Structure formats: structure tokens, C-alpha cells
Amino acid sequence: MKHLFVLSLLFFLSVEAFCQQTAQATVNGKDAKTQISRHIYGQFSEHLGRSIYDGFWVPEGSNIPNKGRIRTDIVEALKKIHIPNLRWPGGCFADEYHWRDGIGLRTNRPKMVNTNWGGVVEDNSFGTNEFLDLCGMLNCEPYVSANVGSGTVEEMAKWVEYLNFDGESPMSALRKQNGHSKAYKVSFWGVGNESWGCGGNMTVDFYADQYKRYATYARDYPGAPLKRIASGANSDDYNWTEVAMKKIGTRMWGLSLHYYTVPTGNWGKKGSATNFDEKQYFSTMKNCLHMEELVTKHSAIMDKYDAAKKVALVVDEWGVWTDVEPGTNPGFLYQQNSMRDALIAGTTLNIFQNHADRVKMANLAQTVNVLQSLVLTQKDKMVLTPTYHVFDLYQVHQDATLLPITIQSPDFILDGEHIPAINASASRDSSGVVHISFVNLDATKKIAVSTVLQDVTWKTVQGRIVTSPKFNDYNSFEQSGKIKPTVFTGAKKQGEQLVAELPPLSVVVLTLKK
Ligand code: AHR
């Protein structure tokens, strides 16, 4: 009897070992020459739903801890993950926003209707100075998206003057009158948003000419050179990139690209944020991986016109877009955030990092209470989402040097469809510490990755992991710590190789020290 038990145990273990999935990776320390811009970790907050109002910005006299009406728990959480920049005020809202309505005495500010998002009243209490205060508290760079769709060249020019000019002028006088004597010196400026759609339904030829007008009069004031970002393609509209590069070329610092992962691929019925099966999990990850093709193809077009890679590809809207939470305003785009979101974040950030020679900025849509958020709030409660935890793990890559990585990965297969189960990226920071980020998308299988590190000296390995048994697990207001980073002990040095056993549905960041 005892024999039989031992035999079956041995059989089970050998089947287990036989079925163990493996992947091979090679990190190339010799070809380390590209810096991963920290701006890849940028954020986006629009006047949309509960992102600003009832998100960052609390009502006058609120009991929720705040500084000048800016919610301090959110600020503290975001400071911990070092968000490098914040894009504002839109999105579609930007092309209907007139900045002068949002400065000066609040009681004098006109109200408007937010036609894009729910038809709600916008009281303009959060405007330019409040946004700059928020960026100051977050210690991040502002990225202002200017109105091209319904605004004027003069309006944008004056906004730049208001924010960036230190000398004597009507706009700097106005800024001083509003309590800010020194120029803010904002460098990131978006010239319109989605000009092919909500930003004016323009053709790319028309837009390129408009860009030149707006960009000309948006001046570089002393000590404040602008990084002008042109409104770019929707997803795989390669013609937009082609024409924009041909007509604008290096007159722009960056050209944007927007791509959202829609779980079902159907904008009419996108799928729930938490209530989905493996089939929908698979299609979501497949759609998320499409970012690799988009970035590769848009970059190849940009290479034709800008071989020196002076113009950045700026993916200033990305993330998963699901149906809204039941019972919430459809115009507010409020969605929960599950383990699937963490895998989307890890995978997308790996893609951006591996293309760091061209992708120099990206902005997750949107930081608080909208789409794929870092933070969700309910009255005075705040939840850090699985996406937040991935940004926390990955912050070690900010401004580090990319180490090119190649991977042979087993596939995650469902209903005869295949996607690579493992994706990764690696970098070396300024003190010589190497970090490797691995994502295992497989829903059920753990995968052992053996990594050869060429021209990398290291002795010890430590790790952190974000994982959960189910892809649709999430952090609720009742159970806010269900998914959070923990110590990862599944990696070791075996001879000269790094071997890591990645659990299914996991995002792991390893730290290799000399
Ligand atoms: O992020 C939500 C919306 O998506 C933005 O306002 C717009 O630019 C995009 O279509």
C-alpha cells in the first residue's frame, strides 16, 4: 500500500515536471544605449466623470483631508509611485475648454456644460492655477492639452504666455494678479486632441496646417522651451502618422497615438470590468498585445522621415476601456480594475520600454475614477488598484538604461488561438542595479523562465510580485488589500543563469545586484 502511494506520488511529480512550461530569455547588457524615459509612466486626468470633481478636487468645506481642496490621500499615494507628468484638461474636453473661464476669483468664473461627458455642469472651480498647484503637490510635470478644435491660435498663445513668461506682459500681469509671481514654465503642450474625431473631425492634411499655425505662436519664452506634441493617429491609422511626419516633421517634439484595449473588440458592448470568463480574458490580452504592432508600425513610418529619432511617439491615451459599472452614469466612464488590468499594465509598459528609442512618453487613461485608474474613491474611502501596484513595481525602470531582451515563450492557448504567455523588459539603473519585469499571462500554468544575462554582472536576486488566483479578482472598498505586491521568492541563480518560476496571472519585477 505504502509502495503504491510512493509510486503514484513519483508518477504525479514526473508528469508535473514533464508538463512544466518553460521559457528562455536573453538579456543583452552590451547593447545598452537607450534611456527609458520616466515620462512613459505619465498620467492623464480629464474633466470627465469623477476624475477631477469628486476625485482629486473636493467640495468647499469637505471633511475629506485636503489641501486647498486637493485630496491629500490621492496625492500621497501618487507621490509614492513617482508619477512623472499629468496630462490635463482632456481628452475631448480640451477642445471645448477655454482656459480664461478657469482663472481668477472662483465666484466670478462662468459655468459651462460638459457636452462630452454626461452633460453635467462644469463650474470651472478647478482651472489652470489649481492644476499647476496639483502638479506641484505631486512633484510631477504638467502636460497641458490646448484647444485647437473650438479655440483660437491667440487663446493658446496667451495661455502659454500666462504660464511661461516671466517678463512684463498682459498675461504675466494677470498671472501675478492671480497670486503667482513666477512663471510656471510648462514644457509639455498638446496641440489639440484627437483632431480626427472629437477634436474637430479634421483630415490630417488640414490638421497639419493648423498645427503649424498654433505651434508657431505658442512661443518659447526665456527658460521655457516648449515640447509641442501634435495630435496623432487613432490606433492603426498609419496614414495620419505618414502625413503628419511628412508635413510637420521635426517641428514637433512628439506625435501622439491613442489606443484603448476593448475586451470584446466591440465598442458597442465592450464587456464588464470584473464579470468576464476566460474567453474574454484571452481576447482582452490579445487586444492589449496589439500595442506591440501599433508601436512598431508607427515607429517604422516615423523612421522614414526622422532617422535620428528626434520626434517622440507619445502614447498619451492607453488602457483598458470596459462597460461602466452597473448603475453609474454612462458618461462618467467609471470602471473597476481587476488582476486583468494589472496584466495589461505590465504588458503595455514592457512594450513601451522595449521601444524606448521612440516611445518617450505615455499617459495612462485615466488616473482617478475613470477607465483604467490607479486610484478609485468612494466618499472618503480610497482604493489602490492592481494597476497602481504594477506602476509601483515598475517605477525602478524610470530613466534607467534599457537592456534589450529576447524571449522564446510558450503560448497561452485557448480555443485554438495563441498568444505568447510571457513578456518582459529589462533595464540597468544609474547605480548598476538590473531590473527585469516579467508578465505571465497564462491563466492556469506556471512557467519557468531561464534567463542568460550577457555582459551583466550580478550575484543576488530579489523580487516583488502582483498576482491573484483569478483574473477577475479586484480590490473593492470592502476588501481593498486583496491584490497587493508581495515578496517573490521564486527566482534564483543557477550557475550563470537566472531561473524564475512565474505563477499564472502574475507580474514580477526582479532586482539583480552585484
Ligand atoms: O479618455 C476618454 C476619451 O477617450 C478622451 O476624452 C478622448 O481623447 C478619447 O477618445
Short mmCIF file of C-alpha atoms in Angstrom, two decimals, residues 88-363:
data_model
loop_
_atom_site.label_atom_id
_atom_site.label_comp_id
_atom_site.label_asym_id
_atom_site.label_seq_id
_atom_site.Cartn_x
_atom_site.Cartn_y
_atom_site.Cartn_z
CA TRP A 88 -4.92 67.82 -18.49
CA PRO A 89 -7.70 69.04 -19.10
CA GLY A 90 -8.56 66.46 -21.79
CA GLY A 91 -9.19 64.42 -23.89
CA CYS A 92 -12.24 65.55 -25.78
CA PHE A 93 -12.94 68.12 -23.07
CA ALA A 94 -9.75 70.01 -24.01
CA ASP A 95 -11.14 71.09 -27.37
CA GLU A 96 -14.11 72.79 -25.72
CA TYR A 97 -12.18 74.25 -22.82
CA HIS A 98 -11.48 77.96 -22.64
CA TRP A 99 -8.79 78.47 -20.06
CA ARG A 100 -9.74 82.04 -19.17
CA ASP A 101 -13.02 80.71 -17.71
CA GLY A 102 -10.97 78.86 -15.11
CA ILE A 103 -8.81 81.61 -13.60
CA GLY A 104 -9.36 84.39 -11.09
CA LEU A 105 -11.94 84.63 -8.33
CA ARG A 106 -13.94 81.41 -8.29
CA THR A 107 -17.22 83.18 -7.70
CA ASN A 108 -16.69 85.09 -10.95
CA ARG A 109 -15.93 82.05 -13.07
CA PRO A 110 -18.65 81.17 -15.61
CA LYS A 111 -20.29 77.78 -15.57
CA MET A 112 -20.44 75.65 -18.70
CA VAL A 113 -21.94 72.37 -19.80
CA ASN A 114 -19.61 69.43 -20.26
CA THR A 115 -21.12 68.28 -23.53
CA ASN A 116 -18.68 65.41 -23.97
CA TRP A 117 -19.13 63.75 -20.62
CA GLY A 118 -22.62 63.39 -19.22
CA GLY A 119 -23.88 66.92 -19.93
CA VAL A 120 -23.04 67.94 -16.37
CA VAL A 121 -22.35 71.46 -15.16
CA GLU A 122 -18.68 72.41 -15.13
CA ASP A 123 -18.26 75.21 -12.61
CA ASN A 124 -14.66 75.92 -13.59
CA SER A 125 -13.58 75.87 -9.94
CA PHE A 126 -10.64 73.69 -10.94
CA GLY A 127 -8.67 75.65 -13.52
CA THR A 128 -5.14 76.43 -14.62
CA ASN A 129 -3.71 77.58 -11.27
CA GLU A 130 -5.36 74.69 -9.42
CA PHE A 131 -3.90 72.24 -11.93
CA LEU A 132 -0.43 73.70 -11.51
CA ASP A 133 -0.85 73.53 -7.72
CA LEU A 134 -1.78 69.87 -8.06
CA CYS A 135 1.30 69.16 -10.17
CA GLY A 136 3.42 70.98 -7.59
CA MET A 137 2.00 68.78 -4.82
CA LEU A 138 2.56 65.66 -6.91
CA ASN A 139 6.04 66.79 -7.86
CA CYS A 140 5.30 65.95 -11.47
CA GLU A 141 5.47 67.87 -14.75
CA PRO A 142 2.28 69.37 -16.15
CA TYR A 143 1.25 68.43 -19.68
CA VAL A 144 -1.33 70.93 -20.92
CA SER A 145 -3.56 69.96 -23.80
CA ALA A 146 -4.58 73.09 -25.71
CA ASN A 147 -7.83 73.75 -27.52
CA VAL A 148 -7.47 73.59 -31.31
CA GLY A 149 -10.96 72.29 -32.14
CA SER A 150 -13.01 75.27 -30.90
CA GLY A 151 -10.28 77.58 -29.61
CA THR A 152 -8.14 80.13 -31.38
CA VAL A 153 -4.46 80.50 -32.10
CA GLU A 154 -4.49 83.58 -29.89
CA GLU A 155 -6.09 81.68 -27.00
CA MET A 156 -3.34 79.07 -26.99
CA ALA A 157 -0.62 81.70 -27.44
CA LYS A 158 -1.95 83.65 -24.46
CA TRP A 159 -2.19 80.52 -22.31
CA VAL A 160 1.49 79.80 -22.96
CA GLU A 161 2.33 83.42 -22.15
CA TYR A 162 0.25 83.25 -18.93
CA LEU A 163 2.08 80.16 -17.75
CA ASN A 164 5.59 80.67 -19.09
CA PHE A 165 6.54 84.34 -19.42
CA ASP A 166 8.45 85.95 -16.57
CA GLY A 167 8.81 89.46 -18.05
CA GLU A 168 6.29 92.25 -18.30
CA SER A 169 3.23 91.45 -20.39
CA PRO A 170 -0.56 91.45 -20.04
CA MET A 171 -0.67 87.70 -19.39
CA SER A 172 2.16 87.62 -16.87
CA ALA A 173 0.46 90.53 -15.09
CA LEU A 174 -2.75 88.51 -15.00
CA ARG A 175 -0.91 85.53 -13.54
CA LYS A 176 0.64 87.74 -10.87
CA GLN A 177 -2.78 89.16 -10.09
CA ASN A 178 -3.92 85.56 -9.54
CA GLY A 179 -1.23 85.04 -6.94
CA HIS A 180 1.62 83.50 -8.90
CA SER A 181 4.53 85.84 -9.45
CA LYS A 182 6.93 83.36 -11.04
CA ALA A 183 6.30 81.70 -14.40
CA TYR A 184 5.40 78.02 -14.16
CA LYS A 185 7.48 77.14 -17.24
CA VAL A 186 5.34 74.34 -18.56
CA SER A 187 7.16 72.48 -21.30
CA PHE A 188 4.71 69.77 -22.48
CA TRP A 189 1.96 71.22 -24.71
CA GLY A 190 -0.52 69.19 -26.69
CA VAL A 191 -1.69 70.96 -29.84
CA GLY A 192 -5.24 69.61 -29.96
CA ASN A 193 -6.56 66.18 -29.03
CA GLU A 194 -7.95 63.52 -31.36
CA SER A 195 -8.24 66.12 -34.10
CA TRP A 196 -9.51 63.32 -36.37
CA GLY A 197 -12.55 62.95 -34.07
CA CYS A 198 -13.88 64.87 -31.06
CA GLY A 199 -11.14 67.47 -31.57
CA GLY A 200 -12.65 68.82 -34.80
CA ASN A 201 -13.13 65.93 -37.22
CA MET A 202 -10.25 67.18 -39.37
CA THR A 203 -8.35 65.47 -42.12
CA VAL A 204 -4.67 65.02 -41.39
CA ASP A 205 -3.71 67.47 -44.15
CA PHE A 206 -5.90 70.17 -42.66
CA TYR A 207 -4.70 69.39 -39.14
CA ALA A 208 -1.03 69.53 -40.12
CA ASP A 209 -1.53 73.09 -41.41
CA GLN A 210 -3.46 74.04 -38.28
CA TYR A 211 -0.72 72.54 -36.14
CA LYS A 212 1.84 74.83 -37.76
CA ARG A 213 -0.27 77.94 -37.05
CA TYR A 214 -0.91 77.06 -33.40
CA ALA A 215 2.64 75.86 -32.82
CA THR A 216 4.18 78.99 -34.33
CA TYR A 217 2.51 81.39 -31.92
CA ALA A 218 2.90 79.14 -28.88
CA ARG A 219 6.22 80.77 -28.06
CA ASP A 220 9.36 79.55 -26.39
CA TYR A 221 9.81 82.14 -23.65
CA PRO A 222 13.22 82.54 -21.97
CA GLY A 223 14.00 79.44 -19.93
CA ALA A 224 10.80 77.74 -21.10
CA PRO A 225 11.30 75.94 -24.41
CA LEU A 226 8.17 74.05 -25.40
CA LYS A 227 7.83 70.39 -26.20
CA ARG A 228 4.97 70.59 -28.70
CA ILE A 229 3.00 67.41 -29.16
CA ALA A 230 0.87 67.03 -32.27
CA SER A 231 -2.43 65.24 -32.21
CA GLY A 232 -1.72 61.82 -33.68
CA ALA A 233 -3.30 58.69 -35.01
CA ASN A 234 -6.25 56.74 -33.78
CA SER A 235 -4.98 53.20 -33.37
CA ASP A 236 -3.87 51.85 -36.78
CA ASP A 237 -4.47 54.99 -38.86
CA TYR A 238 -0.97 54.82 -40.35
CA ASN A 239 -1.80 57.42 -42.98
CA TRP A 240 -2.20 60.01 -40.20
CA THR A 241 1.35 59.34 -38.99
CA GLU A 242 2.70 59.31 -42.54
CA VAL A 243 1.20 62.68 -43.47
CA ALA A 244 1.92 64.32 -40.10
CA MET A 245 5.57 63.28 -40.34
CA LYS A 246 5.82 64.42 -43.93
CA LYS A 247 4.20 67.82 -43.32
CA ILE A 248 5.27 68.64 -39.76
CA GLY A 249 8.42 66.55 -39.31
CA THR A 250 10.77 67.76 -36.62
CA ARG A 251 8.74 70.93 -35.95
CA MET A 252 7.10 68.86 -33.24
CA TRP A 253 8.68 67.30 -30.15
CA GLY A 254 6.22 64.45 -30.23
CA LEU A 255 3.42 62.89 -32.21
CA SER A 256 0.67 61.21 -30.26
CA LEU A 257 -1.05 57.85 -30.65
CA HIS A 258 -4.23 56.71 -28.90
CA TYR A 259 -5.13 53.09 -28.43
CA TYR A 260 -7.55 51.52 -25.97
CA THR A 261 -7.86 47.82 -25.21
CA VAL A 262 -11.53 46.89 -25.60
CA PRO A 263 -12.11 43.40 -24.13
CA THR A 264 -14.57 42.18 -26.77
CA GLY A 265 -13.18 44.39 -29.53
CA ASN A 266 -16.71 45.74 -29.92
CA TRP A 267 -17.22 49.37 -28.86
CA GLY A 268 -20.98 48.82 -28.59
CA LYS A 269 -20.61 46.09 -25.97
CA LYS A 270 -17.15 46.30 -24.55
CA GLY A 271 -17.52 43.78 -21.71
CA SER A 272 -17.56 44.08 -17.94
CA ALA A 273 -14.57 45.17 -15.86
CA THR A 274 -14.94 42.29 -13.41
CA ASN A 275 -17.56 39.87 -14.67
CA PHE A 276 -15.89 38.01 -17.54
CA ASP A 277 -14.82 34.49 -18.43
CA GLU A 278 -11.55 33.05 -19.71
CA LYS A 279 -12.58 33.60 -23.33
CA GLN A 280 -12.97 37.30 -22.70
CA TYR A 281 -9.82 37.41 -20.61
CA PHE A 282 -7.97 35.89 -23.57
CA SER A 283 -9.43 38.29 -26.14
CA THR A 284 -8.59 41.25 -23.88
CA MET A 285 -4.95 40.22 -23.62
CA LYS A 286 -4.79 39.60 -27.34
CA ASN A 287 -6.15 43.10 -27.96
CA CYS A 288 -3.72 44.53 -25.44
CA LEU A 289 -0.76 42.88 -27.22
CA HIS A 290 -1.84 44.69 -30.41
CA MET A 291 0.01 47.68 -28.95
CA GLU A 292 3.28 45.98 -30.00
CA GLU A 293 2.24 46.02 -33.66
CA LEU A 294 0.97 49.59 -33.45
CA VAL A 295 4.12 50.95 -31.89
CA THR A 296 6.33 49.00 -34.32
CA LYS A 297 4.47 50.15 -37.42
CA HIS A 298 4.02 53.80 -36.40
CA SER A 299 7.72 53.89 -35.42
CA ALA A 300 8.74 52.47 -38.80
CA ILE A 301 6.86 55.29 -40.56
CA MET A 302 8.45 57.86 -38.28
CA ASP A 303 11.90 56.37 -39.04
CA LYS A 304 11.40 57.18 -42.73
CA TYR A 305 11.15 60.91 -42.00
CA ASP A 306 13.20 61.10 -38.83
CA ALA A 307 16.00 58.55 -38.82
CA ALA A 308 17.65 60.33 -35.90
CA LYS A 309 14.54 59.64 -33.79
CA LYS A 310 14.15 63.25 -32.70
CA VAL A 311 10.35 63.11 -32.69
CA ALA A 312 8.86 61.09 -29.84
CA LEU A 313 5.95 58.75 -30.24
CA VAL A 314 3.69 59.84 -27.38
CA VAL A 315 1.03 57.28 -26.49
CA ASP A 316 -0.88 59.81 -24.46
CA GLU A 317 -4.02 57.71 -24.05
CA TRP A 318 -3.89 53.99 -23.36
CA GLY A 319 -5.53 51.44 -21.09
CA VAL A 320 -8.49 49.09 -20.98
CA TRP A 321 -11.94 50.51 -21.71
CA THR A 322 -14.84 48.37 -20.42
CA ASP A 323 -18.56 48.92 -19.88
CA VAL A 324 -19.22 51.25 -16.95
CA GLU A 325 -20.06 49.79 -13.54
CA PRO A 326 -23.78 48.97 -13.38
CA GLY A 327 -25.83 51.86 -12.04
CA THR A 328 -23.21 54.53 -12.75
CA ASN A 329 -23.54 57.42 -15.21
CA PRO A 330 -22.60 56.07 -18.68
CA GLY A 331 -20.94 59.41 -19.43
CA PHE A 332 -18.63 59.09 -16.42
CA LEU A 333 -16.66 56.02 -17.63
CA TYR A 334 -16.27 54.61 -14.12
CA GLN A 335 -14.96 51.03 -14.13
CA GLN A 336 -13.44 48.64 -11.59
CA ASN A 337 -9.91 47.39 -12.02
CA SER A 338 -9.02 43.71 -11.77
CA MET A 339 -5.99 41.44 -11.92
CA ARG A 340 -6.52 41.58 -15.70
CA ASP A 341 -5.79 45.32 -15.56
CA ALA A 342 -2.52 44.62 -13.76
CA LEU A 343 -1.51 42.25 -16.57
CA ILE A 344 -2.48 44.85 -19.18
CA ALA A 345 -0.40 47.48 -17.39
CA GLY A 346 2.64 45.20 -17.05
CA THR A 347 2.44 44.05 -20.67
CA THR A 348 1.92 47.54 -22.10
CA LEU A 349 4.72 49.06 -20.05
CA ASN A 350 7.02 46.25 -21.24
CA ILE A 351 6.12 47.12 -24.83
CA PHE A 352 6.79 50.83 -24.29
CA GLN A 353 10.10 50.12 -22.58
CA ASN A 354 11.28 47.81 -25.33
CA HIS A 355 10.53 50.66 -27.79
CA ALA A 356 12.11 53.35 -25.62
CA ASP A 357 14.13 54.67 -28.56
CA ARG A 358 10.88 56.08 -30.00
CA VAL A 359 8.26 55.96 -27.23
CA LYS A 360 9.37 58.71 -24.90
CA MET A 361 6.09 59.49 -23.25
CA ALA A 362 2.81 57.71 -22.49
CA ASN A 363 -0.22 58.54 -20.38
#
